[in-house]
Amino acid sequence: MSSSNAQKATHSGKDASHLLSIPHEARQPDREPHSYERWLLEKFIRFAGSPPIRFQLWNGDCIEPEHQATRFTLTLNDSKALYALVTDPNLAMGDLYSAGRLDIDGDLTDFLETVYRSVHAARKQWPKWLDNLWKNPNPRSSDLSQAKENIHHHYDLGNDFYKLWLDQAEMQYTCAYYEHPDNTLEQAQLAKLEHVCRKLRLKPGMTVVEAGCGWGGLARYMARHYGVTVRSYNISREQLDYAKAEAERQGLTRQITYVEDDYRNIEGQYDAFVSIGMLEHVGKENYPALSNLIKRSLKPDGMALLHSIGRNRPMLMNAWIEKRIFPGAYPPSIAEFMQICELNDFSVLDVENLRLHYAQTLSHWLENFTRHEDTVTAMYDESFTRAWRFYLAGSIAAFRAGSLQLFQVVFSHGDNNRVPRTRQDLYATPTTPEHS
Amino acid sequence: MSSSNAQKATHSGKDASHLLSIPHEARQPDREPHSYERWLLEKFIRFAGSPPIRFQLWNGDCIEPEHQATRFTLTLNDSKALYALVTDPNLAMGDLYSAGRLDIDGDLTDFLETVYRSVHAARKQWPKWLDNLWKNPNPRSSDLSQAKENIHHHYDLGNDFYKLWLDQAEMQYTCAYYEHPDNTLEQAQLAKLEHVCRKLRLKPGMTVVEAGCGWGGLARYMARHYGVTVRSYNISREQLDYAKAEAERQGLTRQITYVEDDYRNIEGQYDAFVSIGMLEHVGKENYPALSNLIKRSLKPDGMALLHSIGRNRPMLMNAWIEKRIFPGAYPPSIAEFMQICELNDFSVLDVENLRLHYAQTLSHWLENFTRHEDTVTAMYDESFTRAWRFYLAGSIAAFRAGSLQLFQVVFSHGDNNRVPRTRQDLYATPTTPEHS
């Protein structure tokens, strides 16, 4: 454990609301619901596509969609929660749930997938004013100073926290690759690293630069299994402390340099450029700079791989996720993603969508998280635990409902003819390690 | 051979210039070049990036780029050819070559690849006026009436002509798939069909609709090897006559319906939507309609595959190709391609770039074509043969130089979770048939 981990581990819990900025309001005895409040909720249910949900008010009264068996109960524990929900559901649902002012009876993930699918189908019929009222906000800037704050907000919660529920193999906080549906999280996370190395066609002696390295697992895997030299960039101090300690423990410090700096300051030319799970935080306005950076960092025969959450069409990030979980986050649509390649005439060689793999990865995380909820609440507080549960379940639901995608994109310089002819080599032997 | 083939085979050659609309000018004894004509050519050479080419004028004088060994000689056989070349090189190069007013000494494909790479590098330095002067024209419309004319122009040249140089297996005029670099054209064309069927995850009893079926080879392969029912659309009468006769010969008429109609008139819902080599002719303005068509033609669990020539960034088609070879053609950039998916919230599952496979396919075609040039000249005329040679060599060069790409894109409805998890199944057994 690194020294800064040790400091974080002392979080007693009382200051955790600051970490997520969840508004706390004391619960008070409430009055009876008014008839216009029932009317408002009925309208709300119809605009949400009448999902199979029973809405229970703070006095115990229930409102249900017509002609439909309900599978879940959503309880609003106070009257103000109703107004928050109907005026800004994207933000309020997560906040109210975190604060315990809204409860869900039934599987939270299933509930959220049901809501997402219902709303997605219903929104085509929304009047313009509703579209405006319920729209998600623009993401915050990801300029050099803001980026550090955005990343700190999420990734510096403490390595001990993430260790509770990420894989034990290499602490990877990105989509795994389940070669077989029954793979463990550890197997699938190592298989992801192997899959990425194969896609980059790494050979011993090559040099790799990595933009956004998390806890540094990919660099260590590449160094251990492919004999390459890796330079990995990250602006999260917590993560780098862990990464460096692990590289030392594994005797890989000669092959790996972990650099505490913004990816925009990458220098030199490499055989491979790789970035796993950073593009979501880059911000669309920075794509030209990223494209230029890859152009100048990649040797003429080099291969680049970007792995990112994405969309089927341009959409703003869910308000609650952007505000409470990932400030500045923006998952690009596939066409927006391709702009990064087009801006410098890169040749897109391979795109793979691992959407359902991310749903499975998140399910494994949520399982682990659920087992450790008492510990999390002791480290932070109850609302933090509820917020994180809501975020993990909501992410599974979003990947299952198809509102999020996971794209792995491989590309090369446009005039490079030394590219792989087929993808047979990716599948020649099992990707999943035999022992892990 | 179908009856219309027999008619086409009687082409004596004298009317072939009409098919390609190549301007013919009688060659006359020419005057000595002026000094400003040399100056003009020197300027031209510099704007083209000073490729390693010796330019020989009609009187035998030569002009070479400075400080560079030349690998090719380009001869301008008359003074007017010089003016045509420097004012509109994209169009004039092909026309002058076809008419025998411009000759290339050296391998034509290598020559063109060298020119494309040189011009591509040089064009970043061009002044605005030159960019305007040399720009390619907008493609012709592909509306319902014009589309038929556009397609007739190219695809109804006569099946006997295409039989001379396409594969003997299934007459496929699209990019093949070379699982191994030493595969024959026949093997690679069948492997392409197999690769496409695997990507669509076809199962016996499924239904497939095909937009633009050429000589119908894919439908026959699907029916023979996958036990599916196929409905294939094409507006080229010549091709459909062949396709129907072949389906009858192979005893597949119960499984296949070839429809002489525009793809826009497709009706019904299918397990798979496939289009190989048609999107290049669709025209960007028709992408929304194509996207809507796929949306309504694909069952909820269906898979779609579009296979098309494309670009690394938006670019107009080469003027000569658009004017003489493929009227209305526009290969989309990868981001433009993705718009087809985004417009209806499709989930892009897999993109593969087969650029170098198309260069190899075209090399095989050019080899076959070269062996049969005398026959072609007897069927049409000398300028037709030269034009076709220039087109095939130029296409190889464009794929090699990276100015053309070949994208295979697989996608599904956005909310379909019954999509393949990995691509292992595509590579589980060899794609190339053992006996062909």
PDB file of C-alpha atoms in Angstrom, chain A residues 144-379:
ATOM      1  CA  LEU A 144      -5.473  21.323 -18.523  1.00  0.00           C
ATOM      2  CA  SER A 145      -6.333  22.739 -15.086  1.00  0.00           C
ATOM      3  CA  GLN A 146      -9.929  21.519 -14.971  1.00  0.00           C
ATOM      4  CA  ALA A 147      -8.962  18.025 -16.179  1.00  0.00           C
ATOM      5  CA  LYS A 148      -6.894  17.443 -13.044  1.00  0.00           C
ATOM      6  CA  GLU A 149      -9.810  18.427 -10.847  1.00  0.00           C
ATOM      7  CA  ASN A 150     -12.261  16.297 -12.856  1.00  0.00           C
ATOM      8  CA  ILE A 151     -10.044  13.252 -12.571  1.00  0.00           C
ATOM      9  CA  HIS A 152      -9.223  13.844  -8.921  1.00  0.00           C
ATOM     10  CA  HIS A 153     -12.943  13.946  -8.135  1.00  0.00           C
ATOM     11  CA  HIS A 154     -13.393  10.334  -9.169  1.00  0.00           C
ATOM     12  CA  TYR A 155     -10.102   8.505  -9.319  1.00  0.00           C
ATOM     13  CA  ASP A 156      -8.555   9.786  -6.123  1.00  0.00           C
ATOM     14  CA  LEU A 157     -11.277   8.396  -3.861  1.00  0.00           C
ATOM     15  CA  GLY A 158      -8.622   6.092  -2.493  1.00  0.00           C
ATOM     16  CA  ASN A 159      -7.045   2.928  -3.842  1.00  0.00           C
ATOM     17  CA  ASP A 160      -8.439   1.002  -0.866  1.00  0.00           C
ATOM     18  CA  PHE A 161     -11.936   1.806  -1.993  1.00  0.00           C
ATOM     19  CA  TYR A 162     -11.374   0.546  -5.532  1.00  0.00           C
ATOM     20  CA  LYS A 163      -9.511  -2.530  -4.273  1.00  0.00           C
ATOM     21  CA  LEU A 164     -12.699  -3.651  -2.564  1.00  0.00           C
ATOM     22  CA  TRP A 165     -14.501  -4.352  -5.801  1.00  0.00           C
ATOM     23  CA  LEU A 166     -12.123  -4.202  -8.829  1.00  0.00           C
ATOM     24  CA  ASP A 167     -10.333  -7.349 -10.038  1.00  0.00           C
ATOM     25  CA  GLN A 168      -7.541  -8.710  -7.866  1.00  0.00           C
ATOM     26  CA  ALA A 169      -5.277  -9.291 -10.889  1.00  0.00           C
ATOM     27  CA  GLU A 170      -4.347  -5.780 -12.074  1.00  0.00           C
ATOM     28  CA  MET A 171      -6.972  -3.346 -10.644  1.00  0.00           C
ATOM     29  CA  GLN A 172      -8.560  -2.388 -13.936  1.00  0.00           C
ATOM     30  CA  TYR A 173     -11.382   0.101 -13.919  1.00  0.00           C
ATOM     31  CA  THR A 174     -12.350  -0.457 -17.584  1.00  0.00           C
ATOM     32  CA  CYS A 175     -14.367  -2.954 -19.606  1.00  0.00           C
ATOM     33  CA  ALA A 176     -13.078  -6.554 -19.448  1.00  0.00           C
ATOM     34  CA  TYR A 177     -13.132  -9.095 -22.274  1.00  0.00           C
ATOM     35  CA  TYR A 178     -15.123 -12.265 -21.558  1.00  0.00           C
ATOM     36  CA  GLU A 179     -13.843 -14.760 -24.101  1.00  0.00           C
ATOM     37  CA  HIS A 180     -16.299 -17.204 -22.480  1.00  0.00           C
ATOM     38  CA  PRO A 181     -19.410 -15.987 -20.654  1.00  0.00           C
ATOM     39  CA  ASP A 182     -18.415 -17.858 -17.487  1.00  0.00           C
ATOM     40  CA  ASN A 183     -14.969 -16.292 -17.137  1.00  0.00           C
ATOM     41  CA  THR A 184     -14.199 -14.684 -13.793  1.00  0.00           C
ATOM     42  CA  LEU A 185     -13.613 -10.948 -13.563  1.00  0.00           C
ATOM     43  CA  GLU A 186      -9.898 -11.595 -13.062  1.00  0.00           C
ATOM     44  CA  GLN A 187      -9.692 -13.831 -16.151  1.00  0.00           C
ATOM     45  CA  ALA A 188     -11.663 -11.378 -18.249  1.00  0.00           C
ATOM     46  CA  GLN A 189      -9.558  -8.394 -17.195  1.00  0.00           C
ATOM     47  CA  LEU A 190      -6.336 -10.214 -18.098  1.00  0.00           C
ATOM     48  CA  ALA A 191      -7.923 -11.392 -21.362  1.00  0.00           C
ATOM     49  CA  LYS A 192      -8.736  -7.751 -22.157  1.00  0.00           C
ATOM     50  CA  LEU A 193      -5.071  -6.831 -21.757  1.00  0.00           C
ATOM     51  CA  GLU A 194      -4.064  -9.766 -23.961  1.00  0.00           C
ATOM     52  CA  HIS A 195      -6.690  -8.832 -26.573  1.00  0.00           C
ATOM     53  CA  VAL A 196      -5.383  -5.248 -26.667  1.00  0.00           C
ATOM     54  CA  CYS A 197      -1.735  -6.387 -26.980  1.00  0.00           C
ATOM     55  CA  ARG A 198      -2.691  -8.682 -29.850  1.00  0.00           C
ATOM     56  CA  LYS A 199      -4.599  -5.917 -31.624  1.00  0.00           C
ATOM     57  CA  LEU A 200      -1.503  -3.716 -31.390  1.00  0.00           C
ATOM     58  CA  ARG A 201       0.621  -6.589 -32.770  1.00  0.00           C
ATOM     59  CA  LEU A 202       3.317  -5.981 -30.146  1.00  0.00           C
ATOM     60  CA  LYS A 203       6.755  -7.532 -30.612  1.00  0.00           C
ATOM     61  CA  PRO A 204       9.666  -7.675 -28.129  1.00  0.00           C
ATOM     62  CA  GLY A 205      11.712  -4.485 -28.126  1.00  0.00           C
ATOM     63  CA  MET A 206       8.912  -2.242 -29.309  1.00  0.00           C
ATOM     64  CA  THR A 207       8.051   1.000 -27.542  1.00  0.00           C
ATOM     65  CA  VAL A 208       4.560   1.897 -26.378  1.00  0.00           C
ATOM     66  CA  VAL A 209       3.090   5.132 -25.061  1.00  0.00           C
ATOM     67  CA  GLU A 210      -0.085   5.017 -22.998  1.00  0.00           C
ATOM     68  CA  ALA A 211      -2.429   7.941 -22.388  1.00  0.00           C
ATOM     69  CA  GLY A 212      -4.275   7.495 -19.077  1.00  0.00           C
ATOM     70  CA  CYS A 213      -2.963   4.357 -17.421  1.00  0.00           C
ATOM     71  CA  GLY A 214      -5.196   3.917 -14.360  1.00  0.00           C
ATOM     72  CA  TRP A 215      -3.370   1.708 -11.868  1.00  0.00           C
ATOM     73  CA  GLY A 216      -0.887   0.794 -14.585  1.00  0.00           C
ATOM     74  CA  GLY A 217      -1.972  -2.778 -15.265  1.00  0.00           C
ATOM     75  CA  LEU A 218      -1.721  -2.651 -19.061  1.00  0.00           C
ATOM     76  CA  ALA A 219       1.860  -1.381 -18.962  1.00  0.00           C
ATOM     77  CA  ARG A 220       2.859  -4.182 -16.589  1.00  0.00           C
ATOM     78  CA  TYR A 221       1.102  -6.814 -18.712  1.00  0.00           C
ATOM     79  CA  MET A 222       2.818  -5.535 -21.861  1.00  0.00           C
ATOM     80  CA  ALA A 223       6.214  -5.502 -20.178  1.00  0.00           C
ATOM     81  CA  ARG A 224       5.762  -8.974 -18.629  1.00  0.00           C
ATOM     82  CA  HIS A 225       4.253 -10.770 -21.614  1.00  0.00           C
ATOM     83  CA  TYR A 226       5.442  -8.859 -24.673  1.00  0.00           C
ATOM     84  CA  GLY A 227       8.905  -7.584 -23.697  1.00  0.00           C
ATOM     85  CA  VAL A 228       8.130  -4.024 -24.710  1.00  0.00           C
ATOM     86  CA  THR A 229       9.087  -0.703 -23.136  1.00  0.00           C
ATOM     87  CA  VAL A 230       6.145   1.398 -21.978  1.00  0.00           C
ATOM     88  CA  ARG A 231       5.740   5.055 -21.039  1.00  0.00           C
ATOM     89  CA  SER A 232       2.407   5.589 -19.285  1.00  0.00           C
ATOM     90  CA  TYR A 233       0.775   8.947 -18.489  1.00  0.00           C
ATOM     91  CA  ASN A 234      -1.741   9.682 -15.760  1.00  0.00           C
ATOM     92  CA  ILE A 235      -2.735  12.723 -13.709  1.00  0.00           C
ATOM     93  CA  SER A 236      -4.159  10.748 -10.788  1.00  0.00           C
ATOM     94  CA  ARG A 237      -1.474  10.714  -8.075  1.00  0.00           C
ATOM     95  CA  GLU A 238      -3.208   7.948  -6.097  1.00  0.00           C
ATOM     96  CA  GLN A 239      -3.247   5.612  -9.064  1.00  0.00           C
ATOM     97  CA  LEU A 240       0.355   6.304 -10.040  1.00  0.00           C
ATOM     98  CA  ASP A 241       1.610   5.607  -6.526  1.00  0.00           C
ATOM     99  CA  TYR A 242       0.031   2.192  -6.750  1.00  0.00           C
ATOM    100  CA  ALA A 243       1.254   1.617 -10.322  1.00  0.00           C
ATOM    101  CA  LYS A 244       4.862   2.424  -9.441  1.00  0.00           C
ATOM    102  CA  ALA A 245       4.850   0.243  -6.331  1.00  0.00           C
ATOM    103  CA  GLU A 246       3.444  -2.681  -8.332  1.00  0.00           C
ATOM    104  CA  ALA A 247       5.990  -2.281 -11.138  1.00  0.00           C
ATOM    105  CA  GLU A 248       8.749  -2.327  -8.521  1.00  0.00           C
ATOM    106  CA  ARG A 249       7.289  -5.397  -6.836  1.00  0.00           C
ATOM    107  CA  GLN A 250       7.121  -7.177 -10.208  1.00  0.00           C
ATOM    108  CA  GLY A 251      10.686  -6.119 -11.170  1.00  0.00           C
ATOM    109  CA  LEU A 252       9.524  -4.168 -14.218  1.00  0.00           C
ATOM    110  CA  THR A 253      10.900  -0.715 -13.486  1.00  0.00           C
ATOM    111  CA  ARG A 254      13.497  -0.937 -16.278  1.00  0.00           C
ATOM    112  CA  GLN A 255      10.752  -1.414 -18.868  1.00  0.00           C
ATOM    113  CA  ILE A 256       8.070   0.939 -17.541  1.00  0.00           C
ATOM    114  CA  THR A 257       8.067   4.678 -16.866  1.00  0.00           C
ATOM    115  CA  TYR A 258       4.951   5.998 -15.179  1.00  0.00           C
ATOM    116  CA  VAL A 259       4.691   9.745 -15.782  1.00  0.00           C
ATOM    117  CA  GLU A 260       2.532  12.023 -13.628  1.00  0.00           C
ATOM    118  CA  ASP A 261       1.473  14.389 -16.384  1.00  0.00           C
ATOM    119  CA  ASP A 262      -1.382  15.202 -18.728  1.00  0.00           C
ATOM    120  CA  TYR A 263      -1.457  13.058 -21.894  1.00  0.00           C
ATOM    121  CA  ARG A 264      -1.207  16.271 -23.904  1.00  0.00           C
ATOM    122  CA  ASN A 265       2.417  16.542 -22.851  1.00  0.00           C
ATOM    123  CA  ILE A 266       3.439  13.210 -24.409  1.00  0.00           C
ATOM    124  CA  GLU A 267       6.703  13.503 -26.338  1.00  0.00           C
ATOM    125  CA  GLY A 268       8.663  11.192 -28.610  1.00  0.00           C
ATOM    126  CA  GLN A 269       7.662   8.573 -31.201  1.00  0.00           C
ATOM    127  CA  TYR A 270       6.491   5.043 -30.444  1.00  0.00           C
ATOM    128  CA  ASP A 271       5.571   1.772 -32.134  1.00  0.00           C
ATOM    129  CA  ALA A 272       2.201   1.851 -30.433  1.00  0.00           C
ATOM    130  CA  PHE A 273      -0.144   4.449 -28.968  1.00  0.00           C
ATOM    131  CA  VAL A 274      -2.750   3.078 -26.604  1.00  0.00           C
ATOM    132  CA  SER A 275      -5.443   4.580 -24.432  1.00  0.00           C
ATOM    133  CA  ILE A 276      -7.932   2.487 -22.474  1.00  0.00           C
ATOM    134  CA  GLY A 277     -10.850   4.336 -20.957  1.00  0.00           C
ATOM    135  CA  MET A 278      -9.534   7.893 -21.192  1.00  0.00           C
ATOM    136  CA  LEU A 279     -11.297   9.241 -24.275  1.00  0.00           C
ATOM    137  CA  GLU A 280     -14.582   9.499 -22.316  1.00  0.00           C
ATOM    138  CA  HIS A 281     -12.855  12.200 -20.219  1.00  0.00           C
ATOM    139  CA  VAL A 282     -11.095  14.030 -23.057  1.00  0.00           C
ATOM    140  CA  GLY A 283     -14.010  16.172 -24.215  1.00  0.00           C
ATOM    141  CA  LYS A 284     -15.000  16.667 -27.852  1.00  0.00           C
ATOM    142  CA  GLU A 285     -13.316  20.054 -28.046  1.00  0.00           C
ATOM    143  CA  ASN A 286      -9.977  18.329 -27.448  1.00  0.00           C
ATOM    144  CA  TYR A 287     -10.282  15.694 -30.200  1.00  0.00           C
ATOM    145  CA  PRO A 288      -8.267  17.693 -32.765  1.00  0.00           C
ATOM    146  CA  ALA A 289      -5.412  18.045 -30.276  1.00  0.00           C
ATOM    147  CA  LEU A 290      -5.589  14.348 -29.404  1.00  0.00           C
ATOM    148  CA  SER A 291      -5.565  13.440 -33.082  1.00  0.00           C
ATOM    149  CA  ASN A 292      -2.535  15.649 -33.695  1.00  0.00           C
ATOM    150  CA  LEU A 293      -0.821  14.177 -30.676  1.00  0.00           C
ATOM    151  CA  ILE A 294      -1.284  10.619 -31.968  1.00  0.00           C
ATOM    152  CA  LYS A 295      -0.118  11.724 -35.419  1.00  0.00           C
ATOM    153  CA  ARG A 296       3.169  12.993 -34.083  1.00  0.00           C
ATOM    154  CA  SER A 297       3.650  10.239 -31.455  1.00  0.00           C
ATOM    155  CA  LEU A 298       3.231   7.278 -33.763  1.00  0.00           C
ATOM    156  CA  LYS A 299       6.099   5.907 -35.878  1.00  0.00           C
ATOM    157  CA  PRO A 300       5.324   5.462 -39.592  1.00  0.00           C
ATOM    158  CA  ASP A 301       4.541   1.753 -39.086  1.00  0.00           C
ATOM    159  CA  GLY A 302       2.940   2.231 -35.675  1.00  0.00           C
ATOM    160  CA  MET A 303      -0.466   1.037 -34.498  1.00  0.00           C
ATOM    161  CA  ALA A 304      -2.880   2.999 -32.323  1.00  0.00           C
ATOM    162  CA  LEU A 305      -5.726   1.688 -30.190  1.00  0.00           C
ATOM    163  CA  LEU A 306      -8.388   3.757 -28.449  1.00  0.00           C
ATOM    164  CA  HIS A 307     -10.822   2.008 -26.110  1.00  0.00           C
ATOM    165  CA  SER A 308     -13.723   4.120 -24.924  1.00  0.00           C
ATOM    166  CA  ILE A 309     -17.319   4.183 -23.845  1.00  0.00           C
ATOM    167  CA  GLY A 310     -19.356   5.542 -26.744  1.00  0.00           C
ATOM    168  CA  ARG A 311     -22.813   6.056 -28.148  1.00  0.00           C
ATOM    169  CA  ASN A 312     -24.873   5.029 -31.145  1.00  0.00           C
ATOM    170  CA  ARG A 313     -25.562   8.707 -31.780  1.00  0.00           C
ATOM    171  CA  PRO A 314     -24.443  11.987 -30.186  1.00  0.00           C
ATOM    172  CA  MET A 315     -25.995  12.456 -26.728  1.00  0.00           C
ATOM    173  CA  LEU A 316     -25.051  14.375 -23.649  1.00  0.00           C
ATOM    174  CA  MET A 317     -23.978  12.439 -20.587  1.00  0.00           C
ATOM    175  CA  ASN A 318     -26.649  11.709 -18.008  1.00  0.00           C
ATOM    176  CA  ALA A 319     -26.854  14.789 -15.734  1.00  0.00           C
ATOM    177  CA  TRP A 320     -26.353  12.880 -12.493  1.00  0.00           C
ATOM    178  CA  ILE A 321     -23.347  10.923 -13.759  1.00  0.00           C
ATOM    179  CA  GLU A 322     -21.732  14.088 -15.134  1.00  0.00           C
ATOM    180  CA  LYS A 323     -22.430  16.051 -11.935  1.00  0.00           C
ATOM    181  CA  ARG A 324     -21.790  13.506  -9.181  1.00  0.00           C
ATOM    182  CA  ILE A 325     -19.605  10.784 -10.709  1.00  0.00           C
ATOM    183  CA  PHE A 326     -17.637  11.825 -13.813  1.00  0.00           C
ATOM    184  CA  PRO A 327     -17.305  15.601 -14.198  1.00  0.00           C
ATOM    185  CA  GLY A 328     -16.458  16.553 -17.794  1.00  0.00           C
ATOM    186  CA  ALA A 329     -17.323  13.122 -19.167  1.00  0.00           C
ATOM    187  CA  TYR A 330     -18.588  12.797 -22.727  1.00  0.00           C
ATOM    188  CA  PRO A 331     -18.800   9.402 -24.476  1.00  0.00           C
ATOM    189  CA  PRO A 332     -18.531  10.095 -28.220  1.00  0.00           C
ATOM    190  CA  SER A 333     -20.863   8.699 -30.825  1.00  0.00           C
ATOM    191  CA  ILE A 334     -19.159   6.351 -33.273  1.00  0.00           C
ATOM    192  CA  ALA A 335     -19.072   9.080 -35.961  1.00  0.00           C
ATOM    193  CA  GLU A 336     -17.597  11.582 -33.483  1.00  0.00           C
ATOM    194  CA  PHE A 337     -15.035   8.943 -32.518  1.00  0.00           C
ATOM    195  CA  MET A 338     -14.123   8.531 -36.181  1.00  0.00           C
ATOM    196  CA  GLN A 339     -13.438  12.283 -36.425  1.00  0.00           C
ATOM    197  CA  ILE A 340     -10.318  11.716 -34.344  1.00  0.00           C
ATOM    198  CA  CYS A 341      -9.096   9.429 -37.125  1.00  0.00           C
ATOM    199  CA  GLU A 342     -10.279  11.566 -40.034  1.00  0.00           C
ATOM    200  CA  LEU A 343      -8.618  14.741 -38.814  1.00  0.00           C
ATOM    201  CA  ASN A 344      -5.205  13.275 -39.605  1.00  0.00           C
ATOM    202  CA  ASP A 345      -6.057  10.861 -42.375  1.00  0.00           C
ATOM    203  CA  PHE A 346      -5.599   7.818 -40.147  1.00  0.00           C
ATOM    204  CA  SER A 347      -6.789   4.530 -41.598  1.00  0.00           C
ATOM    205  CA  VAL A 348      -9.349   2.814 -39.339  1.00  0.00           C
ATOM    206  CA  LEU A 349      -8.450  -0.878 -39.380  1.00  0.00           C
ATOM    207  CA  ASP A 350     -10.729  -2.459 -36.811  1.00  0.00           C
ATOM    208  CA  VAL A 351     -13.663  -1.445 -34.640  1.00  0.00           C
ATOM    209  CA  GLU A 352     -15.089  -3.870 -32.087  1.00  0.00           C
ATOM    210  CA  ASN A 353     -18.065  -3.141 -29.851  1.00  0.00           C
ATOM    211  CA  LEU A 354     -17.807  -4.740 -26.389  1.00  0.00           C
ATOM    212  CA  ARG A 355     -21.044  -3.281 -24.982  1.00  0.00           C
ATOM    213  CA  LEU A 356     -22.309  -6.466 -23.343  1.00  0.00           C
ATOM    214  CA  HIS A 357     -18.836  -7.183 -21.955  1.00  0.00           C
ATOM    215  CA  TYR A 358     -19.047  -3.911 -20.050  1.00  0.00           C
ATOM    216  CA  ALA A 359     -22.472  -4.874 -18.688  1.00  0.00           C
ATOM    217  CA  GLN A 360     -20.916  -8.118 -17.434  1.00  0.00           C
ATOM    218  CA  THR A 361     -17.833  -6.360 -16.030  1.00  0.00           C
ATOM    219  CA  LEU A 362     -20.046  -3.934 -14.133  1.00  0.00           C
ATOM    220  CA  SER A 363     -22.172  -6.795 -12.828  1.00  0.00           C
ATOM    221  CA  HIS A 364     -19.049  -8.375 -11.383  1.00  0.00           C
ATOM    222  CA  TRP A 365     -18.056  -5.045  -9.851  1.00  0.00           C
ATOM    223  CA  LEU A 366     -21.522  -4.532  -8.373  1.00  0.00           C
ATOM    224  CA  GLU A 367     -21.435  -8.054  -6.882  1.00  0.00           C
ATOM    225  CA  ASN A 368     -18.107  -7.287  -5.217  1.00  0.00           C
ATOM    226  CA  PHE A 369     -19.281  -3.857  -4.140  1.00  0.00           C
ATOM    227  CA  THR A 370     -22.471  -5.244  -2.615  1.00  0.00           C
ATOM    228  CA  ARG A 371     -20.417  -7.698  -0.537  1.00  0.00           C
ATOM    229  CA  HIS A 372     -18.408  -4.778   0.846  1.00  0.00           C
ATOM    230  CA  GLU A 373     -21.123  -2.171   1.344  1.00  0.00           C
ATOM    231  CA  ASP A 374     -20.669  -2.090   5.127  1.00  0.00           C
ATOM    232  CA  THR A 375     -16.979  -1.372   4.672  1.00  0.00           C
ATOM    233  CA  VAL A 376     -17.717   1.364   2.145  1.00  0.00           C
ATOM    234  CA  THR A 377     -20.245   2.966   4.484  1.00  0.00           C
ATOM    235  CA  ALA A 378     -17.685   2.868   7.278  1.00  0.00           C
ATOM    236  CA  MET A 379     -15.089   4.496   4.991  1.00  0.00           C
TER     237      MET A 379
END
